[in-house]
One Martini backbone bead per residue (centre of mass of N, CA, C, O) as a GRO file, in nm:
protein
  168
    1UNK     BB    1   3.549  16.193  10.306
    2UNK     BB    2   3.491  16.189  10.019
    3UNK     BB    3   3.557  16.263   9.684
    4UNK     BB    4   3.350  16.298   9.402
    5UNK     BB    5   3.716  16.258   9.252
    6UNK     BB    6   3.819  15.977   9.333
    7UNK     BB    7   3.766  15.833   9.015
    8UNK     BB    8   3.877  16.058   8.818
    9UNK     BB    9   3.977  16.211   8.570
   10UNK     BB   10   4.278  16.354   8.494
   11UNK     BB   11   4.442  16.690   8.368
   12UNK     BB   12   4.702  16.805   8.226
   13UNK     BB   13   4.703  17.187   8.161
   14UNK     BB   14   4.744  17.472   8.110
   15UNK     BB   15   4.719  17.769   8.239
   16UNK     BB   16   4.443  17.976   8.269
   17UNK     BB   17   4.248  18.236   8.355
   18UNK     BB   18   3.998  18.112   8.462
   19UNK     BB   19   4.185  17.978   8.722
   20UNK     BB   20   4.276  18.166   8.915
   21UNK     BB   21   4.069  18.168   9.146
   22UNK     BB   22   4.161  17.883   9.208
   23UNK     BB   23   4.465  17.860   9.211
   24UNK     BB   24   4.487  18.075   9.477
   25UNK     BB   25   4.334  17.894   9.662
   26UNK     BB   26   4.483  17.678   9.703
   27UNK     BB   27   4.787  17.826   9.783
   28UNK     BB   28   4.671  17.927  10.044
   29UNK     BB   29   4.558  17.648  10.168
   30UNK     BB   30   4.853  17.522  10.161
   31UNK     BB   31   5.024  17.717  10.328
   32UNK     BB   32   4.843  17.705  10.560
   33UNK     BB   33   4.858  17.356  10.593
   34UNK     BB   34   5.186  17.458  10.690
   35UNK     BB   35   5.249  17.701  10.762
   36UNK     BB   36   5.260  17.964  10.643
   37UNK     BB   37   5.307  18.240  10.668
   38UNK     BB   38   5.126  18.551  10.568
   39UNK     BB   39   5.349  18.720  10.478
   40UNK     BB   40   5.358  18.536  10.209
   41UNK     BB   41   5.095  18.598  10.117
   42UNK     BB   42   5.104  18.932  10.102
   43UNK     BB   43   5.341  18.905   9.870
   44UNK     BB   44   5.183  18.727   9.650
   45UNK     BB   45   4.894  18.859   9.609
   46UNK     BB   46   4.948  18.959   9.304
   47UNK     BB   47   5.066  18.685   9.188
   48UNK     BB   48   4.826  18.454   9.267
   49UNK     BB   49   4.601  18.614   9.166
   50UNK     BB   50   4.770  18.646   8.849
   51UNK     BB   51   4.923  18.331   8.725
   52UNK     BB   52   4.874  18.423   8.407
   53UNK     BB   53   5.090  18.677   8.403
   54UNK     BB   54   5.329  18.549   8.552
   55UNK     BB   55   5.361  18.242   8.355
   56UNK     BB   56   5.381  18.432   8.081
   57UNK     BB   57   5.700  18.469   8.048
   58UNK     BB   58   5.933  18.392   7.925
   59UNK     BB   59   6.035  18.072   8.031
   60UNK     BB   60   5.725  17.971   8.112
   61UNK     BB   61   5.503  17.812   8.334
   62UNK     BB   62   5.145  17.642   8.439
   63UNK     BB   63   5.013  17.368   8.539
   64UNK     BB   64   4.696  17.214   8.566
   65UNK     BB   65   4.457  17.000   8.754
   66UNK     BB   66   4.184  16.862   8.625
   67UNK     BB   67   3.882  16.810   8.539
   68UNK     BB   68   3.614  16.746   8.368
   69UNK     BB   69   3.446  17.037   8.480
   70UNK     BB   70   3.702  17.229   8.561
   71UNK     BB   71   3.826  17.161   8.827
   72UNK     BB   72   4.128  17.286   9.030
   73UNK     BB   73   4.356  17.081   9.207
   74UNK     BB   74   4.639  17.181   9.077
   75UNK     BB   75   5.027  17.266   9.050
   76UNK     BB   76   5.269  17.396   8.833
   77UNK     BB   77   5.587  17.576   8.783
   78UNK     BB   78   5.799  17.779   8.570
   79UNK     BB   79   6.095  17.973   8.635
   80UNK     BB   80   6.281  18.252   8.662
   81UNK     BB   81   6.526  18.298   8.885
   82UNK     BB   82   6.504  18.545   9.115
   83UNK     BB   83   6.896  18.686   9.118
   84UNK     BB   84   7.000  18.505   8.886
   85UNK     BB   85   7.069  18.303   8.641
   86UNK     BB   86   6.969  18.153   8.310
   87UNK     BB   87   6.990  17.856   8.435
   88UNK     BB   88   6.784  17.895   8.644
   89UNK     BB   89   6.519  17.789   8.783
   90UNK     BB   90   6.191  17.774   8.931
   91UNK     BB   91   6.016  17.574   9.132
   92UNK     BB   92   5.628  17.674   9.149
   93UNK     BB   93   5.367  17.598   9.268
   94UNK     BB   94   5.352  17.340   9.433
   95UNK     BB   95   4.983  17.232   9.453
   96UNK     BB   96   4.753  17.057   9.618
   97UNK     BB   97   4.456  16.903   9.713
   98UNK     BB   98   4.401  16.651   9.921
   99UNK     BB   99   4.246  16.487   9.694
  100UNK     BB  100   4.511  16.486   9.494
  101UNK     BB  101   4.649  16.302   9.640
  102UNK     BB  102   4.826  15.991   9.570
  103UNK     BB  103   4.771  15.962   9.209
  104UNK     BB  104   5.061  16.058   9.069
  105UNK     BB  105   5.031  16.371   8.960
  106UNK     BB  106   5.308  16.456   9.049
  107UNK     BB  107   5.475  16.285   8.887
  108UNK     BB  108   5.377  16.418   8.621
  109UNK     BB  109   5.437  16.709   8.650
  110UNK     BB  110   5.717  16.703   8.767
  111UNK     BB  111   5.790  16.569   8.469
  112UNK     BB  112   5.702  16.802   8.268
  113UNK     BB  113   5.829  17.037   8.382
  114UNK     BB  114   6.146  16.953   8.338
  115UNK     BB  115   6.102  16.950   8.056
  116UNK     BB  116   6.031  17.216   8.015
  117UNK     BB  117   6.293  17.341   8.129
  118UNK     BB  118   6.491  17.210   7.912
  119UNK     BB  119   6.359  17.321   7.653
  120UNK     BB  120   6.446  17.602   7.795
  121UNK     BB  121   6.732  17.590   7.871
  122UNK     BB  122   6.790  17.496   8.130
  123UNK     BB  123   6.998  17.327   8.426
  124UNK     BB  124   6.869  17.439   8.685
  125UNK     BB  125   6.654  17.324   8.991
  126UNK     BB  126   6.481  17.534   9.222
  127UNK     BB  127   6.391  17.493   9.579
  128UNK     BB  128   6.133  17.587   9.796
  129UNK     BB  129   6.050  17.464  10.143
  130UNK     BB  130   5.924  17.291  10.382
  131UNK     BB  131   5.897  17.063  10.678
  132UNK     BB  132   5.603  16.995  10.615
  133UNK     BB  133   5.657  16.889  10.340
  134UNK     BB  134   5.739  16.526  10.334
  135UNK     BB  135   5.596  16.445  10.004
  136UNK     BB  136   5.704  16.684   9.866
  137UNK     BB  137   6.032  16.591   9.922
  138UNK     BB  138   6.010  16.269   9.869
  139UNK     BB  139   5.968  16.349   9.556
  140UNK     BB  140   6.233  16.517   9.489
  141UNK     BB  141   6.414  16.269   9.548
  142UNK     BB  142   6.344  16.082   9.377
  143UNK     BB  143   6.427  16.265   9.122
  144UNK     BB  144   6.695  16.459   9.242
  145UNK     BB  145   6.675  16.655   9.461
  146UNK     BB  146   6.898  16.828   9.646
  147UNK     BB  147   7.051  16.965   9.925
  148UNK     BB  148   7.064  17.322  10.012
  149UNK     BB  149   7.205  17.558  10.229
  150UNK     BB  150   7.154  17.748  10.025
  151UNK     BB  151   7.038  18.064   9.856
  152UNK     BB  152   6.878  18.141   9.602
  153UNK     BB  153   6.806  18.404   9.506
  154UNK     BB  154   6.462  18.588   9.504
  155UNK     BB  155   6.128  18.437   9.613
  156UNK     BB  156   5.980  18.519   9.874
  157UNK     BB  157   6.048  18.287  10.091
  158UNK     BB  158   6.024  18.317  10.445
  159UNK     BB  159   5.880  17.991  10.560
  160UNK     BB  160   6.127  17.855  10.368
  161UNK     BB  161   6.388  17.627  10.500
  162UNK     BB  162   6.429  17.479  10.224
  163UNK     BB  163   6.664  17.332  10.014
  164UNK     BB  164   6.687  17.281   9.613
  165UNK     BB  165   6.834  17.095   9.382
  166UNK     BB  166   6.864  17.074   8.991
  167UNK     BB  167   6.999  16.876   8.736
  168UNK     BB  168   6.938  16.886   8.398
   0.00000   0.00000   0.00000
């Protein structure tokens, strides 16, 4: 079944308050379709639940993909790596629904993050992922994510077994 959004402009904008119920559910739902244990949903549920107070604080940012009716199909931010140095970031929660996928705007939030990582004063960024999430490790590698096998700060991610950095 095609997606009534499959031929639709879309823009990459700031998460509003008003997106967190959309972007909680795409979280759950990609979580969920790779296999994520359920205890990291639980871990995160009060941080997923309300990703706009998350995300606002100093040195963080998170923006969504919208359509033009404003549903959102998927997201991405940056925040200080916690447990780390100040000069570290995490990229979390990049995660689209599968009809949002293959359209290049992984490729364009994912260039918009790091910009905004950079001008926030950050020099690396770190994530973690599935092994089972192999469009989105194939995208950071692109970009220059290294695989690196120790792990960084402390994620609250139980479930991803990989793990990248990034030299901004």
């Amino acid at each position: 079944m095609v997606s009534e959004y499959a031929n639709k402009e879309f823009q990459i904008r700031l998460l509003e308050k008003d997106d967190n119920e959309q972007i909680a559910t795409i979280v759950g739902e990609v979580l969920r379709e790779y296999g994520v244990a359920e205890k990291d949903l639980a871990e995160l549920d009060s941080e997923h639940h309300d990703m706009f107070v998350s995300f606002s604080s100093n040195r963080s940012c998170y923006y969504v993909l919208v359509a033009g009716d404003g549903t959102v199909f998927g997201g991405g931010g940056i925040r200080p790596l916690n447990g780390s140095d100040e000069s570290t970031c995490e990229l979390s929660k990049f995660v689209f629904r599968p009809d949002a996928r293959g359209k290049g705007k992984g490729r364009e939030l994912l260039s918009l993050l790091l910009k905004s990582a950079r001008e926030m004063g950050y020099s690396h960024c770190y994530l973690e992922t599935n092994k089972r999430m192999e469009r989105a490790k194939a995208l950071y590698e692109k970009f220059g994510f290294k695989k690196t096998e120790y792990r960084m700060g402390n994620t609250g991610n139980c479930s991803c077994d990989q793990r990248m950095v990034f030299e901004l």
